[in-house]
PDB file of C-alpha atoms in Angstrom:
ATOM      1  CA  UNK G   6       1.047   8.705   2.132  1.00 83.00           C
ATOM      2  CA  UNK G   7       4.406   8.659   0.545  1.00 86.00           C
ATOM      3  CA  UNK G   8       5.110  12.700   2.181  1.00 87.00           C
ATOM      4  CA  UNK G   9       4.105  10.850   6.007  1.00 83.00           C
ATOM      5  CA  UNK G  10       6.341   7.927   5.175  1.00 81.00           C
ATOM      6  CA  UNK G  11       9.584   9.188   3.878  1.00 84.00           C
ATOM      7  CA  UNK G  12       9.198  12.924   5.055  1.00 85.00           C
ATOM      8  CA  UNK G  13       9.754  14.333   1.248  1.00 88.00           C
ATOM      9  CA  UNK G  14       7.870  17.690   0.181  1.00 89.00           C
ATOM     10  CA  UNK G  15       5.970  16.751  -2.790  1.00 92.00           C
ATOM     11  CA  UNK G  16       8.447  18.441  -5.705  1.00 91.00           C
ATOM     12  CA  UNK G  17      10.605  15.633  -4.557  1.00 91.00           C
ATOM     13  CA  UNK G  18       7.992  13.011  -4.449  1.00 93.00           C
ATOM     14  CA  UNK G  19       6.657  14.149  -8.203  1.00 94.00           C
ATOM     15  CA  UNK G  20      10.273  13.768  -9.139  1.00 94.00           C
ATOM     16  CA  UNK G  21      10.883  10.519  -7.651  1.00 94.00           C
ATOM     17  CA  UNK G  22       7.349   9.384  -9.538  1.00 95.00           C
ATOM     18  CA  UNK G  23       8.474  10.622 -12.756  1.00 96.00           C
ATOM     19  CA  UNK G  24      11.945   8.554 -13.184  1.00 96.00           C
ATOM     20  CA  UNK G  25      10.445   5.662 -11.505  1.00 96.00           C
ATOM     21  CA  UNK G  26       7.564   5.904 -14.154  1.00 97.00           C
ATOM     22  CA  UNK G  27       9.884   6.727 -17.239  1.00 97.00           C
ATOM     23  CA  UNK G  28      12.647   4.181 -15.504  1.00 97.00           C
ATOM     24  CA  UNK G  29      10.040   0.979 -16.118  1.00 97.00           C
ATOM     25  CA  UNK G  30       8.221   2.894 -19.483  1.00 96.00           C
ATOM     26  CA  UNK G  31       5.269   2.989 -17.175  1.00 96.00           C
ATOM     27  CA  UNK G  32       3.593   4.718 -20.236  1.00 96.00           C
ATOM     28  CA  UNK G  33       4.479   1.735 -22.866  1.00 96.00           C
ATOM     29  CA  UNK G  34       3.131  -0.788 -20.576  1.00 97.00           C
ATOM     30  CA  UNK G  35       0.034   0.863 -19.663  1.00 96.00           C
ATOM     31  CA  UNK G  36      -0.524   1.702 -23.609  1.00 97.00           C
ATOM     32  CA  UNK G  37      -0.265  -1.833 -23.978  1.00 97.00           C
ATOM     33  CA  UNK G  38      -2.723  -3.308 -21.216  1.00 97.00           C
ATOM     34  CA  UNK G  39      -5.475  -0.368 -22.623  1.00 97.00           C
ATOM     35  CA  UNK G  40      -5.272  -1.845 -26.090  1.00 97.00           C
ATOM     36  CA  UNK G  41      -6.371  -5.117 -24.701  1.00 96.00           C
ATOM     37  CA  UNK G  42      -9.986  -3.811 -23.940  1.00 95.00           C
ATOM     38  CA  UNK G  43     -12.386  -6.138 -25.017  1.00 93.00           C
ATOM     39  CA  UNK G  44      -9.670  -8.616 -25.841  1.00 95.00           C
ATOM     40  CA  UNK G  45      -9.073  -9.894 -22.142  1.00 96.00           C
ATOM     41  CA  UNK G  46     -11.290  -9.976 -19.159  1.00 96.00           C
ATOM     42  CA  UNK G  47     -11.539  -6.500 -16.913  1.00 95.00           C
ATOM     43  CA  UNK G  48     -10.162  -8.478 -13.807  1.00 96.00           C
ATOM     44  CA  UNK G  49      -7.275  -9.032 -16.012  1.00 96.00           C
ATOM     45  CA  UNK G  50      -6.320  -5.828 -17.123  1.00 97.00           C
ATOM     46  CA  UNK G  51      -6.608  -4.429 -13.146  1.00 97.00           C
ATOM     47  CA  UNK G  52      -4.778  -7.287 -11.941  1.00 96.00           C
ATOM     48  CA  UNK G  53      -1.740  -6.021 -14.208  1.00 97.00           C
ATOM     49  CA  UNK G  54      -2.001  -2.558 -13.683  1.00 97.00           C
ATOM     50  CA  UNK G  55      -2.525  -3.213  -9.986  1.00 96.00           C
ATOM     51  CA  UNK G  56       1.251  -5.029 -10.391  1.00 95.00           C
ATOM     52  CA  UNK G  57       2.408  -2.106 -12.353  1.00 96.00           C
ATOM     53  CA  UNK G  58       1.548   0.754  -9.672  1.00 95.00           C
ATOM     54  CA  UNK G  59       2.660  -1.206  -6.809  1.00 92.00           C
ATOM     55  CA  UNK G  60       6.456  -1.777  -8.761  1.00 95.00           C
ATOM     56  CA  UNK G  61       6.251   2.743  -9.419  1.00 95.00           C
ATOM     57  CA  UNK G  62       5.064   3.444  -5.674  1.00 93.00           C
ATOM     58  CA  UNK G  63       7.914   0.922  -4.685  1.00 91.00           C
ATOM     59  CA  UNK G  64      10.428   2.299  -6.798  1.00 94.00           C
ATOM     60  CA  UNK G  65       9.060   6.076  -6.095  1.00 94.00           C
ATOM     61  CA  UNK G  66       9.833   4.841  -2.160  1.00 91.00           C
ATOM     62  CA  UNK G  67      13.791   3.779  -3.496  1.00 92.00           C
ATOM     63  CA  UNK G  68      14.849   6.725  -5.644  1.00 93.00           C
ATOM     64  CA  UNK G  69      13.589   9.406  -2.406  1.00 91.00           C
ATOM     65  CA  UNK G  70      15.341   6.882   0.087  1.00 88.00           C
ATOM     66  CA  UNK G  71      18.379   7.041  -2.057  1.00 86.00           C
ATOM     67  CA  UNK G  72      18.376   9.987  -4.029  1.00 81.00           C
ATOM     68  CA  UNK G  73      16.431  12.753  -2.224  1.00 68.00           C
ATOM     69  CA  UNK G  74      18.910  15.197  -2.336  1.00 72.00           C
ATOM     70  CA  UNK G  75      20.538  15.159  -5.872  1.00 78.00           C
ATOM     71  CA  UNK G  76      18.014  13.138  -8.460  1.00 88.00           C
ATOM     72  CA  UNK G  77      18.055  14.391 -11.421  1.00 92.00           C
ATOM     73  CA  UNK G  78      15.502  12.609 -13.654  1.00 94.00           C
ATOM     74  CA  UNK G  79      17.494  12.093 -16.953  1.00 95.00           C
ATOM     75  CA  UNK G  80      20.346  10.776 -15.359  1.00 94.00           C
ATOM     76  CA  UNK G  81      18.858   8.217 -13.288  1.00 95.00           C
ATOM     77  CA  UNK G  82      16.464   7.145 -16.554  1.00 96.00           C
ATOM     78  CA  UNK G  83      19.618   6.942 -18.683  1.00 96.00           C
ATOM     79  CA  UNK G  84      21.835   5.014 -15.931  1.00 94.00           C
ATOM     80  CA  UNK G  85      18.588   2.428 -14.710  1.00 96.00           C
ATOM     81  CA  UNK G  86      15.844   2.289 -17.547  1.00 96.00           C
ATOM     82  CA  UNK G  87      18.242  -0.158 -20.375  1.00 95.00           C
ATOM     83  CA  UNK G  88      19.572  -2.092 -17.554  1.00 94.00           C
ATOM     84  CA  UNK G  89      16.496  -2.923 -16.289  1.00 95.00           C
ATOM     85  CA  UNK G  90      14.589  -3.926 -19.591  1.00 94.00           C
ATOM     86  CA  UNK G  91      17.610  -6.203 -19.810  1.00 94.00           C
ATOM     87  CA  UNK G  92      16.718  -7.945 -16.307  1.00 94.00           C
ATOM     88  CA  UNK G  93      13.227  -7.734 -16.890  1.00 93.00           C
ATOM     89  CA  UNK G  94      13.954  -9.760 -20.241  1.00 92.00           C
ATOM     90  CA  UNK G  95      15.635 -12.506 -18.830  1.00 93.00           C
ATOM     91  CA  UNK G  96      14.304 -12.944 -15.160  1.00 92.00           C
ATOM     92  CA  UNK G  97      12.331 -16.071 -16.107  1.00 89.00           C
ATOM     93  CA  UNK G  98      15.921 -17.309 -16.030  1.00 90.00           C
ATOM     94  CA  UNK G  99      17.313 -15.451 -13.136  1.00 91.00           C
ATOM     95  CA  UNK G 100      14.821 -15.836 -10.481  1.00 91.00           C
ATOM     96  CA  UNK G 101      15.025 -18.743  -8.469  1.00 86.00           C
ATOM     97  CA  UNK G 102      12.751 -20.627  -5.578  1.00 85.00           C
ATOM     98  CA  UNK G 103       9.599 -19.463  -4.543  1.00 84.00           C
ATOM     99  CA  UNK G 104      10.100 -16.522  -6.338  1.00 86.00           C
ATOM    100  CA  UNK G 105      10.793 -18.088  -9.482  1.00 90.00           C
ATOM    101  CA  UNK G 106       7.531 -20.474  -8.726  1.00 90.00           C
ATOM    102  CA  UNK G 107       5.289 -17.073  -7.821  1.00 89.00           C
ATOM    103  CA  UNK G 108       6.466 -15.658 -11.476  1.00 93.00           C
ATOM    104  CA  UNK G 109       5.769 -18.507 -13.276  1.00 94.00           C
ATOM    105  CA  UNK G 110       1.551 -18.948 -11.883  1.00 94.00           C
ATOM    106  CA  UNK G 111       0.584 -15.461 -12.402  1.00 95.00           C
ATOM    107  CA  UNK G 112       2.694 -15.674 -15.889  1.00 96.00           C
ATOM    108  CA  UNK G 113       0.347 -19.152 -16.579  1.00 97.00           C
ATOM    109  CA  UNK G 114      -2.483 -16.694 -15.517  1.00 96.00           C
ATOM    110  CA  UNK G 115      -2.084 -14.217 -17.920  1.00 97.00           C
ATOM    111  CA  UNK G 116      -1.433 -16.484 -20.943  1.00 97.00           C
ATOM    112  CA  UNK G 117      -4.576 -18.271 -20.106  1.00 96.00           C
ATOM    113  CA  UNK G 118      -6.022 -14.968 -19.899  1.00 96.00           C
ATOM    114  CA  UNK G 119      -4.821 -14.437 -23.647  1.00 96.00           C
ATOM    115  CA  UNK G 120      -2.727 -11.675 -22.717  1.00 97.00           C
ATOM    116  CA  UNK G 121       0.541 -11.592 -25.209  1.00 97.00           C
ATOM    117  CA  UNK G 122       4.070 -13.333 -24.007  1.00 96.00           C
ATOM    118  CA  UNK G 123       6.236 -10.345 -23.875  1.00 95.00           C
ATOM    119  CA  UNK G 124       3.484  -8.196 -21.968  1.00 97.00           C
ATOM    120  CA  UNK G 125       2.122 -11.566 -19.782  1.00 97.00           C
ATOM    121  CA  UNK G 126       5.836 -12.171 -18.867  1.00 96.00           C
ATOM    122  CA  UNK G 127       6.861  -8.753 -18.207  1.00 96.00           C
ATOM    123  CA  UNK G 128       4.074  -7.524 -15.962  1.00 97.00           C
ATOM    124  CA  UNK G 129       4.237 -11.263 -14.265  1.00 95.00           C
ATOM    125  CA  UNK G 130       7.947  -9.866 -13.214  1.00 94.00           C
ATOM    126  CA  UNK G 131       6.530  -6.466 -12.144  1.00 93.00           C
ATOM    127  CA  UNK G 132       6.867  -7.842  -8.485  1.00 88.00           C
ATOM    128  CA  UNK G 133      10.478  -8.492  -8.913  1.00 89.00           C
ATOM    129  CA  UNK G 134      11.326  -5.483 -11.058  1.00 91.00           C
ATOM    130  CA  UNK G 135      11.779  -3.406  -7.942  1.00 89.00           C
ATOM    131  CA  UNK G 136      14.761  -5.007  -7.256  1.00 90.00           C
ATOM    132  CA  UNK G 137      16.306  -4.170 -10.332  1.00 93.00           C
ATOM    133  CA  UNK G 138      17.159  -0.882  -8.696  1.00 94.00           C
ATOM    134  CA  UNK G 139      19.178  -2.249  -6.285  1.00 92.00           C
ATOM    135  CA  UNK G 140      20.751  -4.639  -8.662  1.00 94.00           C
ATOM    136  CA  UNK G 141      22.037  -2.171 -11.208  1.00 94.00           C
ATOM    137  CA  UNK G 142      23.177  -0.261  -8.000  1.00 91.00           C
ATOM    138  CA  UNK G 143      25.693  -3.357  -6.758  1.00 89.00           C
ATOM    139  CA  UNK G 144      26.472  -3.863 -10.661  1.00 91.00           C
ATOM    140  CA  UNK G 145      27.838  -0.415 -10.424  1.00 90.00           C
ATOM    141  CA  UNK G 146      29.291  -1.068  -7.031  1.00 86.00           C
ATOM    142  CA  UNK G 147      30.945  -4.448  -7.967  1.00 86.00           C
ATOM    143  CA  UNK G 148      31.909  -3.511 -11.686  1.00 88.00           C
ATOM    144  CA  UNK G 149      29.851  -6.543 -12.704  1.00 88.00           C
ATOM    145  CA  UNK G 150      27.040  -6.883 -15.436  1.00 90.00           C
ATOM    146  CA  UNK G 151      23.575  -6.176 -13.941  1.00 91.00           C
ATOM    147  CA  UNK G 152      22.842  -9.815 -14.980  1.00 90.00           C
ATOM    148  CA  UNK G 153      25.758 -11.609 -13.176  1.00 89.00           C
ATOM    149  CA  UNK G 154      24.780  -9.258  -9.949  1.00 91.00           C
ATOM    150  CA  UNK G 155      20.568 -10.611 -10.773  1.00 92.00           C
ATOM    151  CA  UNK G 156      21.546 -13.845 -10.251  1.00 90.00           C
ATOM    152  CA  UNK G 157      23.958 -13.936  -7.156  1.00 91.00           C
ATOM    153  CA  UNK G 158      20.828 -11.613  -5.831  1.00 92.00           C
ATOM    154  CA  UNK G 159      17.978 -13.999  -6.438  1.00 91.00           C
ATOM    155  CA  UNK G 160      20.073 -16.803  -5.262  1.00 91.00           C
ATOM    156  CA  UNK G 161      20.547 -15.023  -2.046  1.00 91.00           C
ATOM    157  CA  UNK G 162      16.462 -14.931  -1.817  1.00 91.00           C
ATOM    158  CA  UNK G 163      16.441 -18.238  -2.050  1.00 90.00           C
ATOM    159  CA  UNK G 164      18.821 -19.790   0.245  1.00 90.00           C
ATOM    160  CA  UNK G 165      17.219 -17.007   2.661  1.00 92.00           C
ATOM    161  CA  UNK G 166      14.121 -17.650   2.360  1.00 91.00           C
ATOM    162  CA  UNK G 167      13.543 -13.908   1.416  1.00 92.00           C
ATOM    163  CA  UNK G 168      11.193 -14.209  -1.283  1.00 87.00           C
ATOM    164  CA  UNK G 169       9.060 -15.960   1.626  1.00 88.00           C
ATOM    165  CA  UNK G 170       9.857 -13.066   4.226  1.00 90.00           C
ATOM    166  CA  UNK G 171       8.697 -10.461   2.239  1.00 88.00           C
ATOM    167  CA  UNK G 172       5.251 -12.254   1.557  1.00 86.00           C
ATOM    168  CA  UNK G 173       4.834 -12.875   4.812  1.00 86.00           C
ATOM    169  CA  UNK G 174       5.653  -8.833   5.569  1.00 87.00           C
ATOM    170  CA  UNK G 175       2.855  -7.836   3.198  1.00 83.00           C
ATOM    171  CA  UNK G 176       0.207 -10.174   4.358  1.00 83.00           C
ATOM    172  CA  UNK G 177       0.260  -9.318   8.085  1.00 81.00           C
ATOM    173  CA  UNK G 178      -2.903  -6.734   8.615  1.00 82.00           C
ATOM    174  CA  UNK G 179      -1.835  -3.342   9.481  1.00 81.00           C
ATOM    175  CA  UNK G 180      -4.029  -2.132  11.990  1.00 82.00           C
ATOM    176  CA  UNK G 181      -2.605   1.643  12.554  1.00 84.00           C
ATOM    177  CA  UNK G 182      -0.261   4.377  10.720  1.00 82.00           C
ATOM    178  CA  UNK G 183       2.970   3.809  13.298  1.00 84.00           C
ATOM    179  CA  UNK G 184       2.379   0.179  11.766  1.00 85.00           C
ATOM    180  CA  UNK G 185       1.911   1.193   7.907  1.00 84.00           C
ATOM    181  CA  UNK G 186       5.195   3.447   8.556  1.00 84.00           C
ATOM    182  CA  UNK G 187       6.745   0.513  10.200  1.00 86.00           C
ATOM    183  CA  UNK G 188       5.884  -2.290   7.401  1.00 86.00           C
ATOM    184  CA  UNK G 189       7.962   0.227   4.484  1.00 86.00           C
ATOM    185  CA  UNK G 190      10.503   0.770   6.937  1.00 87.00           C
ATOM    186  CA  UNK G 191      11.367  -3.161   7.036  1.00 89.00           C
ATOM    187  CA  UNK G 192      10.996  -3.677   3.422  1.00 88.00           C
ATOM    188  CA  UNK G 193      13.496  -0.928   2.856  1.00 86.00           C
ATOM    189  CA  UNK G 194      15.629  -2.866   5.216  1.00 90.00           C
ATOM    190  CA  UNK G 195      15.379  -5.792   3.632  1.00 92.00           C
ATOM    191  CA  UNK G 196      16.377  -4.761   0.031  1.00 89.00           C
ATOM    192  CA  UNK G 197      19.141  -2.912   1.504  1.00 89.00           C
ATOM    193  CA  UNK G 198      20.179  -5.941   3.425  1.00 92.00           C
ATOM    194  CA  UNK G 199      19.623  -8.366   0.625  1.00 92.00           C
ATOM    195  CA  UNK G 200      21.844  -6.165  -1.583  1.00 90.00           C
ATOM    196  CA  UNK G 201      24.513  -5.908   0.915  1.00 91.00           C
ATOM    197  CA  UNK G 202      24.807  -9.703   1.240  1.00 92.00           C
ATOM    198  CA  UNK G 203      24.994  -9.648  -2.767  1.00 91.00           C
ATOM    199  CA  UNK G 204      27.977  -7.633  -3.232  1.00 89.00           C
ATOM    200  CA  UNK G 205      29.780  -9.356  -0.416  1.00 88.00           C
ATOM    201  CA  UNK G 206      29.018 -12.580  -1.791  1.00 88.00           C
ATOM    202  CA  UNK G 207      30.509 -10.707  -5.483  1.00 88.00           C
ATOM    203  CA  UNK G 208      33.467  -8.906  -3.939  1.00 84.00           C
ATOM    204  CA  UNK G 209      34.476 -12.555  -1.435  1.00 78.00           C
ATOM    205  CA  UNK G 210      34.777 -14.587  -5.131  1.00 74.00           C
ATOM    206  CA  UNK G 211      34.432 -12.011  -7.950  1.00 70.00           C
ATOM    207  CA  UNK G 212      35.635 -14.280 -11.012  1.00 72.00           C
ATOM    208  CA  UNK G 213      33.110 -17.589  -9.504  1.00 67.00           C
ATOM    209  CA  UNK G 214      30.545 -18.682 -11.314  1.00 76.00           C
ATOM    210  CA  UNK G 215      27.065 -18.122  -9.300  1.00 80.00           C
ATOM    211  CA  UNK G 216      27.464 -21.975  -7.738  1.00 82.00           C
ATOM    212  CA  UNK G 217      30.740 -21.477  -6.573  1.00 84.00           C
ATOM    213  CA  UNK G 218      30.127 -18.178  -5.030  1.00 82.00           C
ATOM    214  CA  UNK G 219      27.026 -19.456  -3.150  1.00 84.00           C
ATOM    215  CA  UNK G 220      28.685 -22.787  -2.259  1.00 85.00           C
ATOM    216  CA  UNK G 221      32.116 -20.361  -0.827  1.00 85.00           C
ATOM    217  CA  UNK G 222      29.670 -17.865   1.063  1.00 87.00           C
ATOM    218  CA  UNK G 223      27.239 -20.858   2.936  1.00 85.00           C
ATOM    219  CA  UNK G 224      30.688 -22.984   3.768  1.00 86.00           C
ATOM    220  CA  UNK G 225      32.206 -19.481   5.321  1.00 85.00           C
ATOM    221  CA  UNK G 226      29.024 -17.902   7.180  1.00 86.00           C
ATOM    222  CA  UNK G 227      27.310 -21.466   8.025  1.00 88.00           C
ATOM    223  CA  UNK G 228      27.190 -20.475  11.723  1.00 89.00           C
ATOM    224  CA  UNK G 229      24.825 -17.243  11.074  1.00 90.00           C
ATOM    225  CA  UNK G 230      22.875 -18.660   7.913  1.00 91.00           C
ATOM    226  CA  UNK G 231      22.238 -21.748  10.330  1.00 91.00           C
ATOM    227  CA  UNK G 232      21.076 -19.072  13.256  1.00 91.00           C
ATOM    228  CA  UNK G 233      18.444 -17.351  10.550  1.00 92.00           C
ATOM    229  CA  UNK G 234      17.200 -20.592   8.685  1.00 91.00           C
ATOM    230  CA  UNK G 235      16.155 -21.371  12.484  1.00 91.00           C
ATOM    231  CA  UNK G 236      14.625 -18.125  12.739  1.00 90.00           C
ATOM    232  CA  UNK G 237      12.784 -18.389   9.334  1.00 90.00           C
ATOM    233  CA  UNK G 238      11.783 -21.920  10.239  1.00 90.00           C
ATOM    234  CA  UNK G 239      10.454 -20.674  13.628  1.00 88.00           C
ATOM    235  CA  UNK G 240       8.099 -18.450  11.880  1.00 87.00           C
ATOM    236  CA  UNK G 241       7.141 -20.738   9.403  1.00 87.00           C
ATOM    237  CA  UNK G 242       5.654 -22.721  12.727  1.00 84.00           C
ATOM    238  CA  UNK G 243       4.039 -19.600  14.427  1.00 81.00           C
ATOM    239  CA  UNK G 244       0.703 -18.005  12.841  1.00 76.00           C
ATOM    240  CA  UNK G 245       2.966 -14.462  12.455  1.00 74.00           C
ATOM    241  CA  UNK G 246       0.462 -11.516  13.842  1.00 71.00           C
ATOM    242  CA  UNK G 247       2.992  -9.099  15.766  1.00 74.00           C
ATOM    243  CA  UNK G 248       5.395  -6.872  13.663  1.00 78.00           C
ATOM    244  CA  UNK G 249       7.745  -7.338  16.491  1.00 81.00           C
ATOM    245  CA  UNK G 250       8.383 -10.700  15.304  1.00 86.00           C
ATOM    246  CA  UNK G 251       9.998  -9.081  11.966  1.00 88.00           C
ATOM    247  CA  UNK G 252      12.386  -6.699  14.031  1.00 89.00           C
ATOM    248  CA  UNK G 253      13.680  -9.243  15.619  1.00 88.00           C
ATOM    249  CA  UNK G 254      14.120 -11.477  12.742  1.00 91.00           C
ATOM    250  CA  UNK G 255      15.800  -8.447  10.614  1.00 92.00           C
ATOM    251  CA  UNK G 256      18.285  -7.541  13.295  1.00 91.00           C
ATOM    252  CA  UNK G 257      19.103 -11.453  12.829  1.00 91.00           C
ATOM    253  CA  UNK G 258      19.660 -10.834   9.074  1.00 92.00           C
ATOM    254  CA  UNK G 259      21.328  -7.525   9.601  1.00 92.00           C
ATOM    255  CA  UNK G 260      24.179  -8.936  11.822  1.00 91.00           C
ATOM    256  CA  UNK G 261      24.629 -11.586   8.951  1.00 91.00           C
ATOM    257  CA  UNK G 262      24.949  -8.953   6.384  1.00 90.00           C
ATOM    258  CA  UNK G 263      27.235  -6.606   8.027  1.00 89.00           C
ATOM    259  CA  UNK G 264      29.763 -10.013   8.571  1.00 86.00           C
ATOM    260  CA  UNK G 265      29.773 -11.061   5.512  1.00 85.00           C
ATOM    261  CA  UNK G 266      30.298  -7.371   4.287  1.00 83.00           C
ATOM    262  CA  UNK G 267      33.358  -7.065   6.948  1.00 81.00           C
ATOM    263  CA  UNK G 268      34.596 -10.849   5.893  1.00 76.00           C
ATOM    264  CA  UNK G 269      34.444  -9.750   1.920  1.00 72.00           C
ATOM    265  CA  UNK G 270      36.480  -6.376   3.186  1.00 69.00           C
ATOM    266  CA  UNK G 271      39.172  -8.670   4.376  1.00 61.00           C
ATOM    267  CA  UNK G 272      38.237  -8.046   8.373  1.00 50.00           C
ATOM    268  CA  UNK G 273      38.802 -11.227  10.744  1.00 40.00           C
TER     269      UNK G 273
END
């Protein structure tokens, strides 16, 4: 599936695999839900490891997207794999709106379920995690701390409403292969898009605290944000059963990004 999405040959795929694996200590995690056996229920334990493959398939997708050509497995573990135990550690804090609200029930889940705070809270963010990619990217990109870059991000997904998006993305049925193909395609476009509105929220007001930033950003791009809150609001309203209805609504969030990139580059 991966090899008819993203045209890789599979050396490139098993790499991609292996850092995302070793990037999120895929092994540690998976140790971890085994030794519950017995402890928790069955549905449990495949509910987390169902999180945990979906976050390595997803993160598989990123590294062959954006590193087909020169990933080299150490590297990317030693530049990605700290950073993101550090976001996974704090996102409780980070993640805000619906996203925040999603984290916290299937955390509540788990703890009911008697799984163990660090491991409940970690696989509860698994969903998230993918992001961290990204993030640490526009860290890099912004010469900020992957935290201070977390935050602007998830704040961006909630104004947005892209926590929202996304879940509506994955729930629509896919009824052929051009539309499997097509669903990756926009979620791709969407990180990418997301990220693009962090940094040039970052680079506008570099040394503003998160509320500033957001409050500078909204009071500069209020005529575009007002055209896709409509949009998002129109679909909220409409039983959503055409993947049309997402190209149209990312081409909507695409001309907002590339503005906002052009007004943080100093362009009229």
């Amino acid at each position: 599936r991966m090899r008819d999405s993203t045209g890789a040959d599979i050396n490139a795929i098993v790499k991609a695999y292996v850092t995302a694996r070793d990037v999120f200590r895929m092994n540690e995690l998976w140790q971890q839900i085994e030794a519950l056996d017995y402890k928790v229920s069955a549905s449990i334990q495949e509910s987390m490891m169902a999180a945990l493959m979906r976050l390595v398939r997803r993160a598989s997708r990123w590294f062959l997207r954006n590193r087909r050509r020169e990933l080299n497995i150490e590297e990317e573990v030693v530049r990605f794999r700290d950073r993101a135990a550090e976001i996974s550690g704090k996102l409780s804090g980070l993640l805000a709106g619906e996203g925040k609200q999603v984290w916290q029930e299937y955390y509540d889940k788990l703890i009911e379920g008697q799984v163990p705070e660090k491991l409940a809270a970690t696989v509860a963010g698994a969903n998230n995690m993918f992001s961290a990619l990204s993030i640490i990217e526009g860290a890099d990109q912004t010469n900020r701390s992957a935290e201070d870059v977390a935050a602007t991000y998830y704040q961006v997904g909630c104004n947005l409403d892209l926590e929202w998006f996304l879940d509506q993305l994955n729930k629509v049925s896919v009824m052929s292969h051009w539309q499997a193909l097509a669903r990756e395609t926009y979620r791709d476009d969407l990180d990418w898009q997301q990220r693009t509105l962090t940094a040039s929220i970052i680079n506008t007001l570099p040394d503003g605290d998160i509320d500033a930033r957001m409050h500078a950003w909204l009071e500069k791009s209020e005529p575009m944000i007002s055209r896709w809150r409509k949009t998002v609001s129109e679909l909220r309203e409409s039983d959503i059963n055409d993947f049309a209805v997402f190209s149209v609504a990312l081409r909507e969030l695409l001309d907002l990004a590339q503005a906002s990139r052009h007004a943080s580059e100093g362009g009229c």
